[in-house]
């Protein structure tokens, strides 16, 4: 990568870029980032005595930027397959708005900045966990698993599940059972969520040569695995109530949402042909997003209220 | 050596506009980062940081 040519002028590729800030924001995968922020807020609020709002905000920002940086590095490495798939063809690198070198420099710079900011602002355990998350997503998932095994998103899903643990560590300097439970919910949620999409987009994945479950083991086996993971996810989703760090309201919500998820997963398993099968898979994909959102939203609301009452009691005393 | 100098890269209006937008975005990001570090410093050290002999 060279920014300055032999004549001392800035090289054409860099100076002549038409990339605007929006293209760089797209490199950060804002939708994934918003999920990371949301799950990290839940992890942060699980801290027994709360956290200073400024430190909490800065930690969340560092975690979000770290997640975005790993997204940019993922797009840098996957530019070849992104150009083939309809879902990813318009991303900044395959569309030619940002070069691969620029994305690599952007991703690496933000990764270092995020890790060192989190270390300085919160603590170095959280920073180490964030660094490991970025490494896991970029090297273990993107560079290794994604193109080599149908278990890619099962193991790679850990990267997306780490934010609550990182955030809890930022607030407390420790790892707790409660943050591990949140990790488990996201980890077990990932396979049925992505395989529901893969069932619909299997031709796209096949064209790009990515060994997603439906392409390797077939749609029937994928439907069975979706059902099995959903059977595990439904009770794991109830664990926060069972272990006592969420209320009965959360428990009821988790049971109801888990039952709905199981119903949709069973429909995907039963309805196997035609447009109806695609519709069932799309319903499950959409509902899985709602499922995770509502569970974490309930935890965020409950913990915010609890910390609010605690603060009010302290001020009143 | 006037006349033989490399004129360098001549940018199109669109490229100039994009570069200006990128520069503004970088400037704002750096400013926000500086403010964040300032606020974190105050939060970590507490208001006592302002009580010092001049």
mmCIF file of C-alpha atoms in Angstrom:
data_model
loop_
_atom_site.group_PDB
_atom_site.id
_atom_site.type_symbol
_atom_site.label_atom_id
_atom_site.label_comp_id
_atom_site.label_asym_id
_atom_site.label_seq_id
_atom_site.Cartn_x
_atom_site.Cartn_y
_atom_site.Cartn_z
ATOM 1 C CA UNK A 1 0.000 0.000 0.000
ATOM 2 C CA UNK A 2 1.539 3.315 -0.962
ATOM 3 C CA UNK A 3 0.089 6.709 -0.425
ATOM 4 C CA UNK A 4 2.927 8.638 -2.051
ATOM 5 C CA UNK A 5 4.140 7.941 -5.573
ATOM 6 C CA UNK A 6 7.726 8.196 -6.885
ATOM 7 C CA UNK A 7 7.245 11.801 -7.892
ATOM 8 C CA UNK A 8 6.171 12.684 -4.374
ATOM 9 C CA UNK A 9 2.549 13.210 -5.310
ATOM 10 C CA UNK A 10 -0.251 11.260 -3.704
ATOM 11 C CA UNK A 11 -0.994 8.083 -5.666
ATOM 12 C CA UNK A 12 -3.985 8.207 -7.977
ATOM 13 C CA UNK A 13 -5.821 5.309 -6.307
ATOM 14 C CA UNK A 14 -5.947 7.107 -2.955
ATOM 15 C CA UNK A 15 -6.305 10.728 -4.005
ATOM 16 C CA UNK A 16 -8.818 9.894 -6.709
ATOM 17 C CA UNK A 17 -11.155 7.975 -4.439
ATOM 18 C CA UNK A 18 -14.822 8.865 -4.642
ATOM 19 C CA UNK A 19 -15.574 7.078 -1.361
ATOM 20 C CA UNK A 20 -17.621 9.212 1.007
ATOM 21 C CA UNK A 21 -17.930 8.772 4.793
ATOM 22 C CA UNK A 22 -21.064 6.661 4.244
ATOM 23 C CA UNK A 23 -18.981 4.031 2.431
ATOM 24 C CA UNK A 24 -16.657 3.758 5.419
ATOM 25 C CA UNK A 25 -19.629 3.511 7.761
ATOM 26 C CA UNK A 26 -20.983 0.681 5.544
ATOM 27 C CA UNK A 27 -17.641 -1.124 6.053
ATOM 28 C CA UNK A 28 -18.428 -1.215 9.785
ATOM 29 C CA UNK A 29 -21.629 -3.261 9.154
ATOM 30 C CA UNK A 30 -23.894 -0.859 11.106
ATOM 31 C CA UNK A 31 -26.719 -3.399 11.507
ATOM 32 C CA UNK A 32 -24.410 -5.954 13.123
ATOM 33 C CA UNK A 33 -22.928 -3.129 15.183
ATOM 34 C CA UNK A 34 -26.358 -2.132 16.509
ATOM 35 C CA UNK A 35 -26.959 -5.715 17.685
ATOM 36 C CA UNK A 36 -23.528 -5.729 19.342
ATOM 37 C CA UNK A 37 -24.270 -2.439 21.126
ATOM 38 C CA UNK A 38 -27.646 -3.700 22.284
ATOM 39 C CA UNK A 39 -26.347 -7.012 23.685
ATOM 40 C CA UNK A 40 -23.348 -5.220 25.210
ATOM 41 C CA UNK A 41 -25.680 -2.795 27.038
ATOM 42 C CA UNK A 42 -27.367 -5.828 28.636
ATOM 43 C CA UNK A 43 -23.951 -7.158 29.709
ATOM 44 C CA UNK A 44 -22.968 -3.774 31.102
ATOM 45 C CA UNK A 45 -26.190 -3.414 33.113
ATOM 46 C CA UNK A 46 -25.716 -6.851 34.678
ATOM 47 C CA UNK A 47 -22.851 -5.391 36.724
ATOM 48 C CA UNK A 48 -24.052 -5.665 40.371
ATOM 49 C CA UNK A 49 -23.482 -2.023 41.331
ATOM 50 C CA UNK A 50 -23.778 -0.346 37.964
ATOM 51 C CA UNK A 51 -21.029 1.563 36.214
ATOM 52 C CA UNK A 52 -20.120 5.234 35.851
ATOM 53 C CA UNK A 53 -22.208 6.450 32.864
ATOM 54 C CA UNK A 54 -19.224 8.091 31.154
ATOM 55 C CA UNK A 55 -17.048 4.985 31.552
ATOM 56 C CA UNK A 56 -19.980 2.810 30.450
ATOM 57 C CA UNK A 57 -20.626 4.943 27.358
ATOM 58 C CA UNK A 58 -16.937 5.012 26.394
ATOM 59 C CA UNK A 59 -16.697 1.234 26.882
ATOM 60 C CA UNK A 60 -19.763 0.638 24.706
ATOM 61 C CA UNK A 61 -18.311 2.899 22.034
ATOM 62 C CA UNK A 62 -15.001 1.005 22.095
ATOM 63 C CA UNK A 63 -16.812 -2.360 21.860
ATOM 64 C CA UNK A 64 -18.966 -1.063 18.976
ATOM 65 C CA UNK A 65 -15.935 0.294 17.110
ATOM 66 C CA UNK A 66 -14.091 -3.007 17.681
ATOM 67 C CA UNK A 67 -17.068 -4.898 16.220
ATOM 68 C CA UNK A 68 -17.200 -2.477 13.284
ATOM 69 C CA UNK A 69 -13.464 -2.859 12.686
ATOM 70 C CA UNK A 70 -13.790 -6.631 12.503
ATOM 71 C CA UNK A 71 -16.633 -6.101 10.005
ATOM 72 C CA UNK A 72 -14.303 -3.971 7.841
ATOM 73 C CA UNK A 73 -11.580 -6.641 8.019
ATOM 74 C CA UNK A 74 -14.171 -9.292 7.119
ATOM 75 C CA UNK A 75 -15.192 -7.265 4.053
ATOM 76 C CA UNK A 76 -11.536 -6.811 3.090
ATOM 77 C CA UNK A 77 -10.885 -10.569 3.162
ATOM 78 C CA UNK A 78 -14.216 -11.614 1.641
ATOM 79 C CA UNK A 79 -14.294 -9.063 -1.207
ATOM 80 C CA UNK A 80 -13.989 -11.859 -3.795
ATOM 81 C CA UNK A 81 -17.029 -13.808 -2.597
ATOM 82 C CA UNK A 82 -18.990 -10.642 -1.749
ATOM 83 C CA UNK A 83 -18.760 -9.707 -5.444
ATOM 84 C CA UNK A 84 -20.501 -12.970 -6.387
ATOM 85 C CA UNK A 85 -23.438 -12.993 -3.958
ATOM 86 C CA UNK A 86 -26.488 -10.797 -4.667
ATOM 87 C CA UNK A 87 -26.848 -9.960 -0.945
ATOM 88 C CA UNK A 88 -23.312 -8.528 -0.694
ATOM 89 C CA UNK A 89 -22.529 -7.337 -4.230
ATOM 90 C CA UNK A 90 -23.228 -3.682 -3.417
ATOM 91 C CA UNK A 91 -20.802 -3.514 -0.486
ATOM 92 C CA UNK A 92 -18.140 -0.776 -0.744
ATOM 93 C CA UNK A 93 -15.233 -2.989 -1.932
ATOM 94 C CA UNK A 94 -16.950 -5.124 -4.621
ATOM 95 C CA UNK A 95 -18.714 -2.024 -5.943
ATOM 96 C CA UNK A 96 -15.310 -0.330 -6.318
ATOM 97 C CA UNK A 97 -15.974 2.651 -4.039
ATOM 98 C CA UNK A 98 -13.313 1.610 -1.495
ATOM 99 C CA UNK A 99 -10.144 -0.370 -2.301
ATOM 100 C CA UNK A 100 -9.178 -3.494 -0.367
ATOM 101 C CA UNK A 101 -6.046 -1.775 0.982
ATOM 102 C CA UNK A 102 -8.089 1.136 2.294
ATOM 103 C CA UNK A 103 -10.511 -1.234 4.048
ATOM 104 C CA UNK A 104 -7.598 -3.187 5.566
ATOM 105 C CA UNK A 105 -5.934 -0.009 6.864
ATOM 106 C CA UNK A 106 -9.267 1.271 8.186
ATOM 107 C CA UNK A 107 -10.078 -2.026 9.954
ATOM 108 C CA UNK A 108 -6.638 -2.453 11.520
ATOM 109 C CA UNK A 109 -6.471 1.156 12.723
ATOM 110 C CA UNK A 110 -9.904 1.001 14.324
ATOM 111 C CA UNK A 111 -9.140 -2.405 15.900
ATOM 112 C CA UNK A 112 -6.046 -1.079 17.686
ATOM 113 C CA UNK A 113 -7.823 2.124 18.656
ATOM 114 C CA UNK A 114 -10.830 0.241 20.080
ATOM 115 C CA UNK A 115 -8.739 -2.241 22.093
ATOM 116 C CA UNK A 116 -6.407 0.392 23.563
ATOM 117 C CA UNK A 117 -9.287 2.757 24.304
ATOM 118 C CA UNK A 118 -11.189 0.016 26.158
ATOM 119 C CA UNK A 119 -8.033 -0.950 28.053
ATOM 120 C CA UNK A 120 -7.372 2.647 29.108
ATOM 121 C CA UNK A 121 -10.973 3.549 29.863
ATOM 122 C CA UNK A 122 -12.168 0.338 31.553
ATOM 123 C CA UNK A 123 -9.626 -2.416 32.175
ATOM 124 C CA UNK A 124 -7.245 -4.703 30.302
ATOM 125 C CA UNK A 125 -9.284 -7.887 30.820
ATOM 126 C CA UNK A 126 -12.094 -6.312 28.787
ATOM 127 C CA UNK A 127 -9.561 -5.063 26.216
ATOM 128 C CA UNK A 128 -8.021 -8.544 25.910
ATOM 129 C CA UNK A 129 -11.478 -10.069 25.448
ATOM 130 C CA UNK A 130 -12.295 -7.478 22.764
ATOM 131 C CA UNK A 131 -8.992 -8.205 20.987
ATOM 132 C CA UNK A 132 -9.775 -11.930 21.145
ATOM 133 C CA UNK A 133 -13.279 -11.299 19.736
ATOM 134 C CA UNK A 134 -11.833 -9.380 16.771
ATOM 135 C CA UNK A 135 -9.199 -12.104 16.231
ATOM 136 C CA UNK A 136 -11.849 -14.836 16.460
ATOM 137 C CA UNK A 137 -14.165 -13.153 13.943
ATOM 138 C CA UNK A 138 -11.482 -12.182 11.435
ATOM 139 C CA UNK A 139 -9.000 -15.063 11.618
ATOM 140 C CA UNK A 140 -10.901 -18.062 13.003
ATOM 141 C CA UNK A 141 -14.268 -17.395 11.329
ATOM 142 C CA UNK A 142 -13.591 -15.302 8.210
ATOM 143 C CA UNK A 143 -10.212 -16.663 7.128
ATOM 144 C CA UNK A 144 -10.542 -20.257 8.282
ATOM 145 C CA UNK A 145 -13.986 -21.652 9.068
ATOM 146 C CA UNK A 146 -16.222 -19.744 6.649
ATOM 147 C CA UNK A 147 -14.785 -21.345 3.530
ATOM 148 C CA UNK A 148 -13.914 -24.743 4.962
ATOM 149 C CA UNK A 149 -16.751 -26.241 7.043
ATOM 150 C CA UNK A 150 -20.560 -26.200 7.283
ATOM 151 C CA UNK A 151 -20.034 -25.650 11.031
ATOM 152 C CA UNK A 152 -18.660 -22.182 10.130
ATOM 153 C CA UNK A 153 -21.458 -20.150 11.686
ATOM 154 C CA UNK A 154 -21.814 -22.484 14.677
ATOM 155 C CA UNK A 155 -18.245 -21.941 15.893
ATOM 156 C CA UNK A 156 -17.951 -18.484 14.342
ATOM 157 C CA UNK A 157 -21.117 -17.499 16.166
ATOM 158 C CA UNK A 158 -19.022 -17.205 19.322
ATOM 159 C CA UNK A 159 -17.586 -13.934 17.971
ATOM 160 C CA UNK A 160 -21.064 -12.406 17.844
ATOM 161 C CA UNK A 161 -21.862 -13.761 21.302
ATOM 162 C CA UNK A 162 -18.872 -12.235 23.121
ATOM 163 C CA UNK A 163 -20.057 -8.577 23.471
ATOM 164 C CA UNK A 164 -22.070 -9.112 26.724
ATOM 165 C CA UNK A 165 -19.034 -10.809 28.312
ATOM 166 C CA UNK A 166 -16.728 -8.002 27.141
ATOM 167 C CA UNK A 167 -19.133 -5.343 28.427
ATOM 168 C CA UNK A 168 -19.597 -7.076 31.801
ATOM 169 C CA UNK A 169 -15.804 -7.361 32.101
ATOM 170 C CA UNK A 170 -15.516 -3.634 31.273
ATOM 171 C CA UNK A 171 -17.901 -2.797 34.120
ATOM 172 C CA UNK A 172 -16.551 -5.209 36.747
ATOM 173 C CA UNK A 173 -13.117 -6.454 35.661
ATOM 174 C CA UNK A 174 -14.509 -9.979 35.934
ATOM 175 C CA UNK A 175 -16.490 -12.682 34.103
ATOM 176 C CA UNK A 176 -19.685 -13.969 35.694
ATOM 177 C CA UNK A 177 -22.171 -16.783 35.164
ATOM 178 C CA UNK A 178 -24.813 -14.225 34.135
ATOM 179 C CA UNK A 179 -22.661 -12.873 31.295
ATOM 180 C CA UNK A 180 -21.837 -16.429 30.206
ATOM 181 C CA UNK A 181 -25.589 -17.180 30.061
ATOM 182 C CA UNK A 182 -26.128 -14.171 27.750
ATOM 183 C CA UNK A 183 -23.215 -15.444 25.650
ATOM 184 C CA UNK A 184 -24.894 -18.888 25.463
ATOM 185 C CA UNK A 185 -28.231 -17.446 24.335
ATOM 186 C CA UNK A 186 -26.624 -15.615 21.386
ATOM 187 C CA UNK A 187 -24.310 -18.552 20.626
ATOM 188 C CA UNK A 188 -27.160 -21.093 20.385
ATOM 189 C CA UNK A 189 -29.429 -18.575 18.622
ATOM 190 C CA UNK A 190 -26.936 -18.053 15.760
ATOM 191 C CA UNK A 191 -27.273 -21.410 13.896
ATOM 192 C CA UNK A 192 -31.085 -21.481 13.512
ATOM 193 C CA UNK A 193 -31.020 -17.768 12.639
ATOM 194 C CA UNK A 194 -28.401 -18.062 9.866
ATOM 195 C CA UNK A 195 -29.490 -21.454 8.551
ATOM 196 C CA UNK A 196 -33.038 -20.151 8.067
ATOM 197 C CA UNK A 197 -31.497 -17.512 5.777
ATOM 198 C CA UNK A 198 -29.152 -20.052 4.174
ATOM 199 C CA UNK A 199 -32.132 -22.247 3.211
ATOM 200 C CA UNK A 200 -33.509 -19.381 1.128
ATOM 201 C CA UNK A 201 -30.154 -18.147 -0.174
ATOM 202 C CA UNK A 202 -28.484 -21.536 -0.713
ATOM 203 C CA UNK A 203 -28.023 -20.935 -4.473
ATOM 204 C CA UNK A 204 -26.177 -17.704 -3.699
ATOM 205 C CA UNK A 205 -23.877 -19.417 -1.211
ATOM 206 C CA UNK A 206 -23.265 -22.295 -3.654
ATOM 207 C CA UNK A 207 -22.283 -19.830 -6.392
ATOM 208 C CA UNK A 208 -19.729 -18.248 -4.047
ATOM 209 C CA UNK A 209 -18.449 -21.680 -2.948
ATOM 210 C CA UNK A 210 -19.265 -21.180 0.740
ATOM 211 C CA UNK A 211 -19.990 -24.524 2.426
ATOM 212 C CA UNK A 212 -23.168 -23.524 4.251
ATOM 213 C CA UNK A 213 -25.133 -26.351 5.858
ATOM 214 C CA UNK A 214 -27.864 -26.637 3.128
ATOM 215 C CA UNK A 215 -25.207 -26.856 0.389
ATOM 216 C CA UNK A 216 -23.130 -29.514 2.125
ATOM 217 C CA UNK A 217 -25.561 -31.670 4.121
ATOM 218 C CA UNK A 218 -28.727 -30.807 2.236
ATOM 219 C CA UNK A 219 -31.863 -28.864 3.107
ATOM 220 C CA UNK A 220 -33.493 -31.765 5.014
ATOM 221 C CA UNK A 221 -30.547 -32.126 7.403
ATOM 222 C CA UNK A 222 -30.433 -28.324 7.868
ATOM 223 C CA UNK A 223 -34.136 -28.281 8.803
ATOM 224 C CA UNK A 224 -33.482 -30.973 11.407
ATOM 225 C CA UNK A 225 -30.517 -29.049 12.865
ATOM 226 C CA UNK A 226 -32.595 -25.851 12.995
ATOM 227 C CA UNK A 227 -35.230 -27.707 14.988
ATOM 228 C CA UNK A 228 -32.654 -29.270 17.346
ATOM 229 C CA UNK A 229 -30.902 -25.949 18.038
ATOM 230 C CA UNK A 230 -34.295 -24.294 18.636
ATOM 231 C CA UNK A 231 -35.140 -27.047 21.131
ATOM 232 C CA UNK A 232 -31.969 -26.175 23.043
ATOM 233 C CA UNK A 233 -32.390 -22.399 22.632
ATOM 234 C CA UNK A 234 -35.916 -22.219 24.092
ATOM 235 C CA UNK A 235 -34.886 -23.468 27.597
ATOM 236 C CA UNK A 236 -31.528 -21.637 27.533
ATOM 237 C CA UNK A 237 -33.473 -18.426 26.879
ATOM 238 C CA UNK A 238 -35.292 -18.947 30.183
ATOM 239 C CA UNK A 239 -32.051 -19.384 32.201
ATOM 240 C CA UNK A 240 -31.705 -15.698 33.245
ATOM 241 C CA UNK A 241 -34.991 -16.028 35.185
ATOM 242 C CA UNK A 242 -34.149 -19.525 36.430
ATOM 243 C CA UNK A 243 -30.766 -18.328 37.739
ATOM 244 C CA UNK A 244 -32.328 -15.286 39.366
ATOM 245 C CA UNK A 245 -30.854 -12.356 37.457
ATOM 246 C CA UNK A 246 -34.079 -11.623 35.557
ATOM 247 C CA UNK A 247 -37.652 -11.338 36.837
ATOM 248 C CA UNK A 248 -40.683 -13.559 36.403
ATOM 249 C CA UNK A 249 -41.875 -11.205 33.662
ATOM 250 C CA UNK A 250 -38.708 -12.061 31.727
ATOM 251 C CA UNK A 251 -39.327 -15.761 32.442
ATOM 252 C CA UNK A 252 -42.865 -15.589 31.053
ATOM 253 C CA UNK A 253 -41.701 -13.662 28.003
ATOM 254 C CA UNK A 254 -38.861 -16.123 27.348
ATOM 255 C CA UNK A 255 -41.227 -19.101 27.624
ATOM 256 C CA UNK A 256 -43.754 -17.523 25.227
ATOM 257 C CA UNK A 257 -41.094 -16.441 22.710
ATOM 258 C CA UNK A 258 -39.365 -19.820 22.969
ATOM 259 C CA UNK A 259 -42.653 -21.597 22.236
ATOM 260 C CA UNK A 260 -43.250 -19.363 19.192
ATOM 261 C CA UNK A 261 -39.696 -19.982 17.959
ATOM 262 C CA UNK A 262 -40.171 -23.736 18.346
ATOM 263 C CA UNK A 263 -43.462 -23.558 16.448
ATOM 264 C CA UNK A 264 -41.806 -21.709 13.540
ATOM 265 C CA UNK A 265 -38.802 -24.083 13.561
ATOM 266 C CA UNK A 266 -41.202 -27.063 13.473
ATOM 267 C CA UNK A 267 -42.977 -25.473 10.491
ATOM 268 C CA UNK A 268 -39.631 -25.123 8.698
ATOM 269 C CA UNK A 269 -39.017 -28.812 9.434
ATOM 270 C CA UNK A 270 -42.436 -29.924 8.157
ATOM 271 C CA UNK A 271 -43.035 -27.651 5.129
ATOM 272 C CA UNK A 272 -40.251 -28.585 2.725
ATOM 273 C CA UNK A 273 -41.286 -27.699 -0.812
ATOM 274 C CA UNK A 274 -42.390 -24.753 -2.902
ATOM 275 C CA UNK A 275 -42.837 -21.107 -2.015
ATOM 276 C CA UNK A 276 -44.443 -22.089 1.293
ATOM 277 C CA UNK A 277 -41.137 -23.613 2.448
ATOM 278 C CA UNK A 278 -39.279 -20.382 1.630
ATOM 279 C CA UNK A 279 -41.937 -18.372 3.438
ATOM 280 C CA UNK A 280 -41.575 -20.545 6.552
ATOM 281 C CA UNK A 281 -37.780 -20.122 6.529
ATOM 282 C CA UNK A 282 -38.128 -16.354 6.080
ATOM 283 C CA UNK A 283 -40.641 -16.196 8.951
ATOM 284 C CA UNK A 284 -38.253 -18.025 11.240
ATOM 285 C CA UNK A 285 -35.369 -15.762 10.177
ATOM 286 C CA UNK A 286 -37.413 -12.627 10.891
ATOM 287 C CA UNK A 287 -38.818 -13.928 14.155
ATOM 288 C CA UNK A 288 -35.390 -15.029 15.409
ATOM 289 C CA UNK A 289 -34.268 -11.373 15.248
ATOM 290 C CA UNK A 290 -37.353 -10.306 17.200
ATOM 291 C CA UNK A 291 -36.776 -13.141 19.711
ATOM 292 C CA UNK A 292 -33.251 -11.994 20.579
ATOM 293 C CA UNK A 293 -34.232 -8.325 20.560
ATOM 294 C CA UNK A 294 -37.152 -8.779 22.965
ATOM 295 C CA UNK A 295 -35.226 -10.989 25.419
ATOM 296 C CA UNK A 296 -32.334 -8.541 25.657
ATOM 297 C CA UNK A 297 -34.678 -5.524 25.705
ATOM 298 C CA UNK A 298 -36.470 -7.025 28.723
ATOM 299 C CA UNK A 299 -33.154 -7.533 30.520
ATOM 300 C CA UNK A 300 -32.073 -3.955 29.690
ATOM 301 C CA UNK A 301 -35.389 -2.529 30.960
ATOM 302 C CA UNK A 302 -35.372 -4.600 34.157
ATOM 303 C CA UNK A 303 -31.759 -3.808 35.011
ATOM 304 C CA UNK A 304 -32.201 -0.084 34.194
ATOM 305 C CA UNK A 305 -35.237 0.112 36.508
ATOM 306 C CA UNK A 306 -33.428 -1.789 39.246
ATOM 307 C CA UNK A 307 -30.337 0.456 39.031
ATOM 308 C CA UNK A 308 -32.615 3.523 38.892
ATOM 309 C CA UNK A 309 -34.408 2.490 42.119
ATOM 310 C CA UNK A 310 -31.050 1.736 43.766
ATOM 311 C CA UNK A 311 -29.780 5.207 42.861
ATOM 312 C CA UNK A 312 -32.994 6.866 44.046
ATOM 313 C CA UNK A 313 -32.776 4.992 47.360
ATOM 314 C CA UNK A 314 -29.143 6.059 47.799
ATOM 315 C CA UNK A 315 -29.969 9.704 47.051
ATOM 316 C CA UNK A 316 -32.985 9.572 49.364
ATOM 317 C CA UNK A 317 -31.015 8.063 52.267
ATOM 318 C CA UNK B 1 12.636 23.373 -14.475
ATOM 319 C CA UNK B 2 9.318 25.140 -15.025
ATOM 320 C CA UNK B 3 7.213 23.414 -17.628
ATOM 321 C CA UNK B 4 8.568 19.899 -16.944
ATOM 322 C CA UNK B 5 7.079 19.608 -13.435
ATOM 323 C CA UNK B 6 4.673 16.761 -12.814
ATOM 324 C CA UNK B 7 1.248 18.417 -12.415
ATOM 325 C CA UNK B 8 0.322 15.631 -9.967
ATOM 326 C CA UNK B 9 -3.112 14.152 -9.721
ATOM 327 C CA UNK B 10 -5.909 16.300 -11.041
ATOM 328 C CA UNK B 11 -9.095 15.464 -9.169
ATOM 329 C CA UNK B 12 -12.567 15.586 -10.640
ATOM 330 C CA UNK B 13 -15.176 17.738 -8.845
ATOM 331 C CA UNK B 14 -16.758 14.546 -7.465
ATOM 332 C CA UNK B 15 -13.406 13.347 -6.096
ATOM 333 C CA UNK B 16 -12.756 16.739 -4.521
ATOM 334 C CA UNK B 17 -16.211 16.687 -2.928
ATOM 335 C CA UNK B 18 -15.688 13.168 -1.566
ATOM 336 C CA UNK B 19 -12.264 14.093 -0.192
ATOM 337 C CA UNK B 20 -13.719 17.129 1.565
ATOM 338 C CA UNK B 21 -16.488 14.982 3.085
ATOM 339 C CA UNK B 22 -13.922 12.425 4.283
ATOM 340 C CA UNK B 23 -11.764 15.169 5.798
ATOM 341 C CA UNK B 24 -14.734 16.637 7.664
ATOM 342 C CA UNK B 25 -15.701 13.170 8.960
ATOM 343 C CA UNK B 26 -12.142 12.498 10.177
ATOM 344 C CA UNK B 27 -11.990 15.939 11.822
ATOM 345 C CA UNK B 28 -15.276 15.408 13.644
ATOM 346 C CA UNK B 29 -14.236 11.898 14.748
ATOM 347 C CA UNK B 30 -10.946 13.150 16.181
ATOM 348 C CA UNK B 31 -12.731 16.025 17.970
ATOM 349 C CA UNK B 32 -15.313 13.638 19.465
ATOM 350 C CA UNK B 33 -12.534 11.269 20.555
ATOM 351 C CA UNK B 34 -10.703 14.135 22.276
ATOM 352 C CA UNK B 35 -13.896 15.174 24.103
ATOM 353 C CA UNK B 36 -14.505 11.546 25.128
ATOM 354 C CA UNK B 37 -10.993 11.175 26.549
ATOM 355 C CA UNK B 38 -11.435 14.481 28.429
ATOM 356 C CA UNK B 39 -14.738 13.330 29.949
ATOM 357 C CA UNK B 40 -13.300 9.919 30.865
ATOM 358 C CA UNK B 41 -10.350 11.624 32.558
ATOM 359 C CA UNK B 42 -12.696 13.761 34.645
ATOM 360 C CA UNK B 43 -14.856 10.708 35.443
ATOM 361 C CA UNK B 44 -11.854 8.640 36.514
ATOM 362 C CA UNK B 45 -10.089 11.308 38.533
ATOM 363 C CA UNK B 46 -13.270 12.876 39.911
ATOM 364 C CA UNK B 47 -14.068 16.546 40.444
ATOM 365 C CA UNK B 48 -11.093 16.771 42.821
ATOM 366 C CA UNK B 49 -8.870 17.124 39.763
ATOM 367 C CA UNK B 50 -9.937 20.789 39.611
ATOM 368 C CA UNK B 51 -8.888 21.479 43.233
ATOM 369 C CA UNK B 52 -5.189 22.115 42.946
ATOM 370 C CA UNK B 53 -2.917 24.939 44.078
ATOM 371 C CA UNK B 54 -2.206 27.407 41.305
#
